[in-house]
mmCIF file of N, CA, C and O in Angstrom:
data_model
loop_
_atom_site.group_PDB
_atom_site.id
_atom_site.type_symbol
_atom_site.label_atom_id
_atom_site.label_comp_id
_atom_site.label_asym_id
_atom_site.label_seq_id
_atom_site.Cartn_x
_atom_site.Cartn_y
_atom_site.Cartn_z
ATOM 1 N N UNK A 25 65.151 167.898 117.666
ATOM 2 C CA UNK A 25 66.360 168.684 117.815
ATOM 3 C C UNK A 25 67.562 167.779 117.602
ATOM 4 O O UNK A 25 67.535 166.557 117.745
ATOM 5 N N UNK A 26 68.643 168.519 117.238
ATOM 6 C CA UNK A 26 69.881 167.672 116.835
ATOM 7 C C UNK A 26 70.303 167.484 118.384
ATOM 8 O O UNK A 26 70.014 168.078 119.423
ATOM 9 N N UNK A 27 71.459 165.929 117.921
ATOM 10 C CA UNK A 27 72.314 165.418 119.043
ATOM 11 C C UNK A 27 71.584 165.573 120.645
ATOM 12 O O UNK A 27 72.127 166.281 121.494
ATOM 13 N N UNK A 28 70.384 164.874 120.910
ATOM 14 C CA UNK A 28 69.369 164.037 121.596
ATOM 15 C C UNK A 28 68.849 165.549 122.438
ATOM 16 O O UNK A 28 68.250 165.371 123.498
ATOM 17 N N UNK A 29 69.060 166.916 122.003
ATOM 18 C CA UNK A 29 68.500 167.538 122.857
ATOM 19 C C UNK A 29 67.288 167.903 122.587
ATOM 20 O O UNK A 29 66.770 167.782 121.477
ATOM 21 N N UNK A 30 66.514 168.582 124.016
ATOM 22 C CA UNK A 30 65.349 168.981 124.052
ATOM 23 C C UNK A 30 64.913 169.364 125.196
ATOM 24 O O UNK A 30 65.208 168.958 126.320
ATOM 25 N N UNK A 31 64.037 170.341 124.792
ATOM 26 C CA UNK A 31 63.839 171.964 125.769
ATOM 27 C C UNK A 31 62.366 171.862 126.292
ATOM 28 O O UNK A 31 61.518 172.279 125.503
ATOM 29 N N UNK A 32 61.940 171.395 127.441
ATOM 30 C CA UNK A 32 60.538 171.095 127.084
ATOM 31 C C UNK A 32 60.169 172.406 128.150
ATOM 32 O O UNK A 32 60.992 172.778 128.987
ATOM 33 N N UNK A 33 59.096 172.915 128.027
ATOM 34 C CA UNK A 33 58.440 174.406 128.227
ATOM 35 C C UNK A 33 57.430 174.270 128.614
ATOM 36 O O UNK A 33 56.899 173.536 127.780
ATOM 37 N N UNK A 34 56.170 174.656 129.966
ATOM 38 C CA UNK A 34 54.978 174.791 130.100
ATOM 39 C C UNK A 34 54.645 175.590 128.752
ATOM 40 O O UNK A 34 55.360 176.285 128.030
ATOM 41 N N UNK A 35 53.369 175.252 128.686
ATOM 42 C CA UNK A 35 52.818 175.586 127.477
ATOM 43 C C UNK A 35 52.418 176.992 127.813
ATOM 44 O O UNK A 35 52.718 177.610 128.834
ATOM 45 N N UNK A 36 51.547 177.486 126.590
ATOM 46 C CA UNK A 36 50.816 179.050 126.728
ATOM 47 C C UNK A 36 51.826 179.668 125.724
ATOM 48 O O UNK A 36 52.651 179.061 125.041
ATOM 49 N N UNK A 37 51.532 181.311 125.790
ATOM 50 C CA UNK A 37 51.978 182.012 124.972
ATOM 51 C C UNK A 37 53.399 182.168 124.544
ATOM 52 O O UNK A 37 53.917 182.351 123.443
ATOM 53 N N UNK A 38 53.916 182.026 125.867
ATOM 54 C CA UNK A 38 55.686 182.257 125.714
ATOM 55 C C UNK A 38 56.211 181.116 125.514
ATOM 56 O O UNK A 38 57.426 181.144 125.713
ATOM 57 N N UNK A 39 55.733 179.918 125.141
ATOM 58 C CA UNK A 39 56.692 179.184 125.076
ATOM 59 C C UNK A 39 57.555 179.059 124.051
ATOM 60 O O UNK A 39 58.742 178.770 124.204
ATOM 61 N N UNK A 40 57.003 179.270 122.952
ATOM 62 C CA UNK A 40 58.141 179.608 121.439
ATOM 63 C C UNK A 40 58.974 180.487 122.110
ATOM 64 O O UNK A 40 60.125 180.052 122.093
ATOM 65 N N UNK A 41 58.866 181.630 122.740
ATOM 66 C CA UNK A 41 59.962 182.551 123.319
ATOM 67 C C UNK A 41 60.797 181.951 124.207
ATOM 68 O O UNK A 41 61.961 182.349 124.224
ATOM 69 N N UNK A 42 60.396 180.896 125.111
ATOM 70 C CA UNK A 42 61.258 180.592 126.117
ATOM 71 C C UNK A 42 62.098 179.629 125.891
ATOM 72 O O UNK A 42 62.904 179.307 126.764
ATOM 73 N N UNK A 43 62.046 178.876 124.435
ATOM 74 C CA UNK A 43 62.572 177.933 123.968
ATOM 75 C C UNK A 43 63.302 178.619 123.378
ATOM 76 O O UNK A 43 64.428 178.174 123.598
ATOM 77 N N UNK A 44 63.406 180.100 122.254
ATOM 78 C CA UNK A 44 64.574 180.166 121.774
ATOM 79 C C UNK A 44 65.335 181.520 122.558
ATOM 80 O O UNK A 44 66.154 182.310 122.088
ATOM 81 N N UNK A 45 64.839 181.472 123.693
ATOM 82 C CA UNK A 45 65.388 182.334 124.520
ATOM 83 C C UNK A 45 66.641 181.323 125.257
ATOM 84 O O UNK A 45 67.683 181.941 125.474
ATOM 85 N N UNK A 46 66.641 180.215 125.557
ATOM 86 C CA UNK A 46 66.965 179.148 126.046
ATOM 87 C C UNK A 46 68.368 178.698 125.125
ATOM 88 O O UNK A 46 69.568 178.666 125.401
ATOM 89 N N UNK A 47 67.805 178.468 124.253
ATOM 90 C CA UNK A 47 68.744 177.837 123.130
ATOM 91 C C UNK A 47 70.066 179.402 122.754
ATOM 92 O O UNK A 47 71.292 179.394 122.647
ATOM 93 N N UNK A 48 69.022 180.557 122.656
ATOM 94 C CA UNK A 48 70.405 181.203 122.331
ATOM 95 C C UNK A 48 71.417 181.377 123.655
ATOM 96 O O UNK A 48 72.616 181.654 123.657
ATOM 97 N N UNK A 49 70.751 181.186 124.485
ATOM 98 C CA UNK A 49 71.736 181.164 125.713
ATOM 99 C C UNK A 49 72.639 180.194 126.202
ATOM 100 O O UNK A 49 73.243 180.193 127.275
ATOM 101 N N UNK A 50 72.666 178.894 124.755
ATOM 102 C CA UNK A 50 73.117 178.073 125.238
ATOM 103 C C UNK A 50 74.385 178.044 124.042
ATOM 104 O O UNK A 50 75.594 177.838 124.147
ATOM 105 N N UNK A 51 73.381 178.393 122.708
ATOM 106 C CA UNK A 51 73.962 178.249 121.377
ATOM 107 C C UNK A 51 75.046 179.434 121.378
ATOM 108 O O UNK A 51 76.189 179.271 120.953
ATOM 109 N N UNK A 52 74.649 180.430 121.809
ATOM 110 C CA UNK A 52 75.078 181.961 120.916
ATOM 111 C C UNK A 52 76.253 182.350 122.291
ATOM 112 O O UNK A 52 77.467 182.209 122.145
ATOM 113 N N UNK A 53 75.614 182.849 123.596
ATOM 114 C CA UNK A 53 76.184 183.184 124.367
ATOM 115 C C UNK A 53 76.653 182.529 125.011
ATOM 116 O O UNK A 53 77.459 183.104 125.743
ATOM 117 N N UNK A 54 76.523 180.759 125.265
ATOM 118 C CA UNK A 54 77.929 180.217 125.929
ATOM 119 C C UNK A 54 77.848 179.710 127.074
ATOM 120 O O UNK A 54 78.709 179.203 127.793
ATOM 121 N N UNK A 55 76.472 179.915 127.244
ATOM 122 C CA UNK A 55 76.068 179.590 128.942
ATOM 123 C C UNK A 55 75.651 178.015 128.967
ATOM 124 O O UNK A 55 75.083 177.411 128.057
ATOM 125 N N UNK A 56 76.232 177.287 130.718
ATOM 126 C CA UNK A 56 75.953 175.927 131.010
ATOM 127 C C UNK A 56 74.130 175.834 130.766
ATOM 128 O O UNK A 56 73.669 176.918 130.409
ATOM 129 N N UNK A 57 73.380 175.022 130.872
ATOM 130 C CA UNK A 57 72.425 174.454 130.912
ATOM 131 C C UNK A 57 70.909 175.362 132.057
ATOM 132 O O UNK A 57 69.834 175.928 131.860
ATOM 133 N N UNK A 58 71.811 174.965 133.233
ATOM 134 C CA UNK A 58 71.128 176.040 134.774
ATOM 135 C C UNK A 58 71.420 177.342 134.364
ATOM 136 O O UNK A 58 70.534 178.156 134.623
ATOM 137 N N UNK A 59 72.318 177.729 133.851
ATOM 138 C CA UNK A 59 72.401 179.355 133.159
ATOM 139 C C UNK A 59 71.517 179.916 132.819
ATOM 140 O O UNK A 59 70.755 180.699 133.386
ATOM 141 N N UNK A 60 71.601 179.396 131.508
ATOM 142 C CA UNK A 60 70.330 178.992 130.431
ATOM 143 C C UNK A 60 69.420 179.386 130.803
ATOM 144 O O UNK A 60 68.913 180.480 130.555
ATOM 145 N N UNK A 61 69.057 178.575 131.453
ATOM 146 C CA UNK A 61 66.868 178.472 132.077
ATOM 147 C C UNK A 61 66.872 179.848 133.560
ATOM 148 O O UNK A 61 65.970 180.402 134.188
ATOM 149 N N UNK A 62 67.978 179.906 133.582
ATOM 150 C CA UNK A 62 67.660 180.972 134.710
ATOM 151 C C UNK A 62 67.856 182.380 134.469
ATOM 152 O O UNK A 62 67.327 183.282 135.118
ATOM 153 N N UNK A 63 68.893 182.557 133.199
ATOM 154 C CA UNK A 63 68.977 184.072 132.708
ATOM 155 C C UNK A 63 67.965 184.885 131.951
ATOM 156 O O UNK A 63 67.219 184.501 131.051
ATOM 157 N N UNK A 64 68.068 185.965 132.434
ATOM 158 C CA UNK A 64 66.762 187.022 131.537
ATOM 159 C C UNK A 64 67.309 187.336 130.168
ATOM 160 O O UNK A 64 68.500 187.120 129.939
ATOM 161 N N UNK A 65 66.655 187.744 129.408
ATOM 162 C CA UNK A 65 66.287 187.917 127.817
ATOM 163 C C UNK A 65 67.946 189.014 127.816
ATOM 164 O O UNK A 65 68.188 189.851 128.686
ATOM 165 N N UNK A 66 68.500 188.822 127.097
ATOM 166 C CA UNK A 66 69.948 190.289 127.223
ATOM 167 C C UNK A 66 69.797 191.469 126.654
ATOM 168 O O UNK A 66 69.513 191.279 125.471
ATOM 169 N N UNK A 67 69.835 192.347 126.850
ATOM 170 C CA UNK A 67 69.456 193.704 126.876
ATOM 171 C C UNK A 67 69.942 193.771 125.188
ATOM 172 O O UNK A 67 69.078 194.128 124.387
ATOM 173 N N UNK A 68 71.139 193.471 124.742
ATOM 174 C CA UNK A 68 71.239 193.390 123.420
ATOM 175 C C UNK A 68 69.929 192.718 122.123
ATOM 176 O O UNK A 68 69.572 193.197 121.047
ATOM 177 N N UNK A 69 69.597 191.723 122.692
ATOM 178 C CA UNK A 69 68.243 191.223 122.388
ATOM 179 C C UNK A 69 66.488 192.079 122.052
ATOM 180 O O UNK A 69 65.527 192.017 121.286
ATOM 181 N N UNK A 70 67.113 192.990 123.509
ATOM 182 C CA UNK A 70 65.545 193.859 123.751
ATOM 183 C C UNK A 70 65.832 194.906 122.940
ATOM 184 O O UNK A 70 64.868 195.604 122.625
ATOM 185 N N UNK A 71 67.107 195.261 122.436
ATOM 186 C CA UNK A 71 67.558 196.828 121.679
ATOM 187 C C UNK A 71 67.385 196.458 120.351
ATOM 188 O O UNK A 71 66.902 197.232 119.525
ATOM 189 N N UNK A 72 67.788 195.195 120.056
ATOM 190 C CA UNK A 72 67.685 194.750 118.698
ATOM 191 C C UNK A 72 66.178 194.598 118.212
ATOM 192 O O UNK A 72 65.884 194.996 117.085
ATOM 193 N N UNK A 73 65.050 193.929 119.187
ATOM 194 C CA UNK A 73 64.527 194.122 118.367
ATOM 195 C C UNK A 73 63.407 194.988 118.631
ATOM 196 O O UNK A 73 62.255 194.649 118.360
ATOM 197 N N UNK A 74 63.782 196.380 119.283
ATOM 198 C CA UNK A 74 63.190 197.694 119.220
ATOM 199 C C UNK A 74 63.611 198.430 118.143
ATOM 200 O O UNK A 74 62.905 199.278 117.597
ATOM 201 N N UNK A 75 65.215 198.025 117.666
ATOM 202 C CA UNK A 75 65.655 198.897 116.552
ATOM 203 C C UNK A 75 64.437 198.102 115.410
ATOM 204 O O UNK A 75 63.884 198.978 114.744
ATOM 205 N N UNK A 76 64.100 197.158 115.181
ATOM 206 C CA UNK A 76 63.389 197.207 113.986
ATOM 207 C C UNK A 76 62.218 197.308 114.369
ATOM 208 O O UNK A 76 61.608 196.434 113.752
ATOM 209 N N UNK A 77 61.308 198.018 115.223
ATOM 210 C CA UNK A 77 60.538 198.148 115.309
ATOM 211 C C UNK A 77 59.604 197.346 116.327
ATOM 212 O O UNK A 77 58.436 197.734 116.365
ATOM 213 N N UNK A 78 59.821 196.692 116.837
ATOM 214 C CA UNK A 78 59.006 195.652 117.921
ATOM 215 C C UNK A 78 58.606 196.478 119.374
ATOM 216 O O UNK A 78 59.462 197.135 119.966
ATOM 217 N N UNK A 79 57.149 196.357 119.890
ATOM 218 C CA UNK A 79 57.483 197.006 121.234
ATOM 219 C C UNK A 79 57.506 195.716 122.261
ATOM 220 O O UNK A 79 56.871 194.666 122.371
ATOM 221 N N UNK A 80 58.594 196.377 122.954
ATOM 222 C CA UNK A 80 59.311 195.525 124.242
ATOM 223 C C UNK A 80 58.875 195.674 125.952
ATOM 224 O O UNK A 80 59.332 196.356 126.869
ATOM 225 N N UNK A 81 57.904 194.803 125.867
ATOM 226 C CA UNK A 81 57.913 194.935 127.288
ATOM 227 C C UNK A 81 58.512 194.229 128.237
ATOM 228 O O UNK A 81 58.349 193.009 128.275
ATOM 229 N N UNK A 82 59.215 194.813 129.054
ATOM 230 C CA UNK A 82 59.885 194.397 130.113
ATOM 231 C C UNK A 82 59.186 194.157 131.612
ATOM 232 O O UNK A 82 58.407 194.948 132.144
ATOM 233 N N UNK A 83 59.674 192.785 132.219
ATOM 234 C CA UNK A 83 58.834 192.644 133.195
ATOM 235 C C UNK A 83 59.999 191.791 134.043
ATOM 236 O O UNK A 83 60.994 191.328 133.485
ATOM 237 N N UNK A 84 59.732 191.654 135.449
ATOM 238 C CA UNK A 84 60.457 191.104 136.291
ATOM 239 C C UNK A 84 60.446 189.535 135.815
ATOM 240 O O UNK A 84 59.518 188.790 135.498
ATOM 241 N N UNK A 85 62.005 189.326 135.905
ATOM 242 C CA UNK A 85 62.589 188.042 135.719
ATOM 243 C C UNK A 85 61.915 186.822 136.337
ATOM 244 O O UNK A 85 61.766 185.766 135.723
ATOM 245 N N UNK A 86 61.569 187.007 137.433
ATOM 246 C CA UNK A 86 60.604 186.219 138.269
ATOM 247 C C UNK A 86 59.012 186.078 138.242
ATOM 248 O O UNK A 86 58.238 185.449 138.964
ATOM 249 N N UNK A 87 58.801 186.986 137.025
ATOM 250 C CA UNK A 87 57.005 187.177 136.859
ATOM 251 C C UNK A 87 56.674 185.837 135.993
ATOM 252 O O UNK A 87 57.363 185.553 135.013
ATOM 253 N N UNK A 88 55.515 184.984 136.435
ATOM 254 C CA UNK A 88 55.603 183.911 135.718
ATOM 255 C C UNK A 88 54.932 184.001 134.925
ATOM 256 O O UNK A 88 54.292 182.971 134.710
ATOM 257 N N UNK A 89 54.663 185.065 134.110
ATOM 258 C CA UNK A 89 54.306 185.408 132.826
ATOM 259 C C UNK A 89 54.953 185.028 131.506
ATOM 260 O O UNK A 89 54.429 184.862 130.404
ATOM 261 N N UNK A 90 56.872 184.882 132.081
ATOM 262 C CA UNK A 90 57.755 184.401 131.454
ATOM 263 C C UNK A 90 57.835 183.374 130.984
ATOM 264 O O UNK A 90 58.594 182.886 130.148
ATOM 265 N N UNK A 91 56.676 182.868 131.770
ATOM 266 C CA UNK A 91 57.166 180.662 131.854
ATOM 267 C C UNK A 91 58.151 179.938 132.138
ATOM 268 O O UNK A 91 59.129 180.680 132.046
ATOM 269 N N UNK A 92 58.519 178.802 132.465
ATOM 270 C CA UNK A 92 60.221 178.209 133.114
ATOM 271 C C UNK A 92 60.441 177.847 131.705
ATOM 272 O O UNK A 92 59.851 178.129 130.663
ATOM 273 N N UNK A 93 61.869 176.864 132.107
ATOM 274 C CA UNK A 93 62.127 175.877 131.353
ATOM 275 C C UNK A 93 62.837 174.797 132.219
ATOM 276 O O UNK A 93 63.546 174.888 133.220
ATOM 277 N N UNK A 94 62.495 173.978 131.647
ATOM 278 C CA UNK A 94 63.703 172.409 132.002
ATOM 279 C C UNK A 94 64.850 172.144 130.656
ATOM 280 O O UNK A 94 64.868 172.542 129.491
ATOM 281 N N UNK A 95 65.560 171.462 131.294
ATOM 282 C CA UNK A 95 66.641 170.917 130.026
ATOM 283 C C UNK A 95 67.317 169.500 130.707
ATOM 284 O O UNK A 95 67.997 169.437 131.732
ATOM 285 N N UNK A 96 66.960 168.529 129.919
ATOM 286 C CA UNK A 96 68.322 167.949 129.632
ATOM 287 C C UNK A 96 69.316 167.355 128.611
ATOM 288 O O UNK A 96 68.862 166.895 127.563
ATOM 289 N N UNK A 97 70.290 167.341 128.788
ATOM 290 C CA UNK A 97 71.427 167.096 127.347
ATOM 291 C C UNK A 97 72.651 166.144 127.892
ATOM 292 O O UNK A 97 73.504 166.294 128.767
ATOM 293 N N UNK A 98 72.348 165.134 126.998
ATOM 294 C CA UNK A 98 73.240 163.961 126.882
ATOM 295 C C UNK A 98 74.498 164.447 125.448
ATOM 296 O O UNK A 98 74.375 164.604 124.233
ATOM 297 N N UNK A 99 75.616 164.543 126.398
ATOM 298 C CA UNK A 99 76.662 164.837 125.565
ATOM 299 C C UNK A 99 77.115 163.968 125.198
ATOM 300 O O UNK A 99 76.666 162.877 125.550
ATOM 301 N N UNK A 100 78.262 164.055 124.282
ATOM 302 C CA UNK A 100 79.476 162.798 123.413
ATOM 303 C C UNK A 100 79.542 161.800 124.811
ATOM 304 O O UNK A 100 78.775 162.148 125.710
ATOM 305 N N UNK A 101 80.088 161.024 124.978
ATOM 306 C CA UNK A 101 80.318 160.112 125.968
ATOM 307 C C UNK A 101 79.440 159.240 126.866
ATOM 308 O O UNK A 101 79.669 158.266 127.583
ATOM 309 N N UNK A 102 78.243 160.021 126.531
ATOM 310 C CA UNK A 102 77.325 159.603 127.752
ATOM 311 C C UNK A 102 77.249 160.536 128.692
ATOM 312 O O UNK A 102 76.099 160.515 129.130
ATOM 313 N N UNK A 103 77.750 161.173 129.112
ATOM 314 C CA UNK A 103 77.407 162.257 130.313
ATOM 315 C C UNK A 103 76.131 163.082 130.103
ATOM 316 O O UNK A 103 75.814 163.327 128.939
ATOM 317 N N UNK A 104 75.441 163.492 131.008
ATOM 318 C CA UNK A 104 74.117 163.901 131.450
ATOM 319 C C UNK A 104 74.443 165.176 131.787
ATOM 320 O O UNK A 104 75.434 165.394 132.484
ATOM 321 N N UNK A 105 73.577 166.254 131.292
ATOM 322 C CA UNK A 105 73.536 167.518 132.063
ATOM 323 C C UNK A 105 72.009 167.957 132.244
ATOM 324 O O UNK A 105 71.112 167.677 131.450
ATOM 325 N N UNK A 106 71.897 168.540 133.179
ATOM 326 C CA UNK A 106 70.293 169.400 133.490
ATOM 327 C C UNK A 106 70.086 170.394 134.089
ATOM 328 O O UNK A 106 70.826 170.610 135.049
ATOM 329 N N UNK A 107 69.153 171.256 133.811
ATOM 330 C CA UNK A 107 68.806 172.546 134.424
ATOM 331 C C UNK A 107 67.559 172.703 134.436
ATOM 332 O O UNK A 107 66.846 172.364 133.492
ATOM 333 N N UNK A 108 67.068 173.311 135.653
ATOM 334 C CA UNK A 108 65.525 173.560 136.088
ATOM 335 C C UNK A 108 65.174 174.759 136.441
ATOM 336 O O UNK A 108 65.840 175.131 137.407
ATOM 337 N N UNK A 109 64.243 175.704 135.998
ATOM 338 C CA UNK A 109 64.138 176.946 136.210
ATOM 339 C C UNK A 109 63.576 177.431 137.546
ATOM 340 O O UNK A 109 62.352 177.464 137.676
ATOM 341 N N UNK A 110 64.262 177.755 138.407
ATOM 342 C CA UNK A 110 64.249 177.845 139.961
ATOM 343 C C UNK A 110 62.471 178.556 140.372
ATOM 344 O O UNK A 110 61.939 178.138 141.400
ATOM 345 N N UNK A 111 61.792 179.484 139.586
ATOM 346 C CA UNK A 111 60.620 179.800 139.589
ATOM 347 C C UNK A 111 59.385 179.347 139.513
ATOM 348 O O UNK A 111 58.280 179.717 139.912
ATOM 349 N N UNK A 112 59.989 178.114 138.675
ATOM 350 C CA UNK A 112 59.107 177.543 137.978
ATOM 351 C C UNK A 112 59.018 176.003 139.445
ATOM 352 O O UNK A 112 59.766 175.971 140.423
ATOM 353 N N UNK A 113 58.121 175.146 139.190
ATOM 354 C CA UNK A 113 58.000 174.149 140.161
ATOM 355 C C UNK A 113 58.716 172.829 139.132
ATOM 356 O O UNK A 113 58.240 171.697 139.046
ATOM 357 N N UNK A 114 59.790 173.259 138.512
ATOM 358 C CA UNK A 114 60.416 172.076 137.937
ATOM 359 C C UNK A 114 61.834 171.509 138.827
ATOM 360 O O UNK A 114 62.196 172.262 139.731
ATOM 361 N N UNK A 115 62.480 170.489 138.659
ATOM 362 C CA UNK A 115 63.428 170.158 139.102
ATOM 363 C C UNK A 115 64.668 168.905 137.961
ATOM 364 O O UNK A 115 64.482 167.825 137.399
ATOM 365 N N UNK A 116 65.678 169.698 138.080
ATOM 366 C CA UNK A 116 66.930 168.626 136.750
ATOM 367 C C UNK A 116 66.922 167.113 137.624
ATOM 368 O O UNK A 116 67.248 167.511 138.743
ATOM 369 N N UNK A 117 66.830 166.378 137.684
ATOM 370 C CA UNK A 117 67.350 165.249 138.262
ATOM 371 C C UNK A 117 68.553 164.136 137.199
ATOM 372 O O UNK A 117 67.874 163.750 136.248
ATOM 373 N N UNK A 118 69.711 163.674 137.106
ATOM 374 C CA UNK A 118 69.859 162.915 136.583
ATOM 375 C C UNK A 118 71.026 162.378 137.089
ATOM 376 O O UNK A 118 72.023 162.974 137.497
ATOM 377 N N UNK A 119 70.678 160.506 136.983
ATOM 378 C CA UNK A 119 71.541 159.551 137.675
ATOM 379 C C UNK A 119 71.782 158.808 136.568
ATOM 380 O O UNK A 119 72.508 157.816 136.636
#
């Protein structure tokens, strides 16, 4: 990934999903890092891709069917950011 980031994901089925579920929440919509890993899929997301045809199942935000994520991202300067998905048994640490 560009400029030292990286999204690392328990493995299994969702993890391609939870990685660019992650990233657009970081890329597209604007959200800090802990945002990120803790927000559900956006309803604009689930409409879009029912309009072309996909079926969407919806399940509680907290079902760990979802899988977590961790993050951390070293910005311009050196500064450290991290986020840990509160469901998941991960934790951000950085000193």
């Amino acid at each position: 990934m560009r400029d030292g980031r990286r999204v690392p994901t328990p493995g299994g089925d969702v993890q391609a999903q939870t990685n660019v579920q992650v990233l657009l929440n970081i890329l597209v919509w604007g959200m800090d890092l802990q945002e990120a890993v803790e927000a559900p899929l956006h309803d604009a997301l689930h409409e879009a891709l029912e309009d072309r045809g996909y079926e969407v199942e919806r399940v509680d935000r907290w079902d760990h069917v979802l899988g977590g994520a961790g993050i951390v991202r070293r910005q311009p300067g050196g500064r450290v950011q991290a986020g840990a998905d509160p469901h998941e048994s991960t934790t951000a640490f950085v000193r």
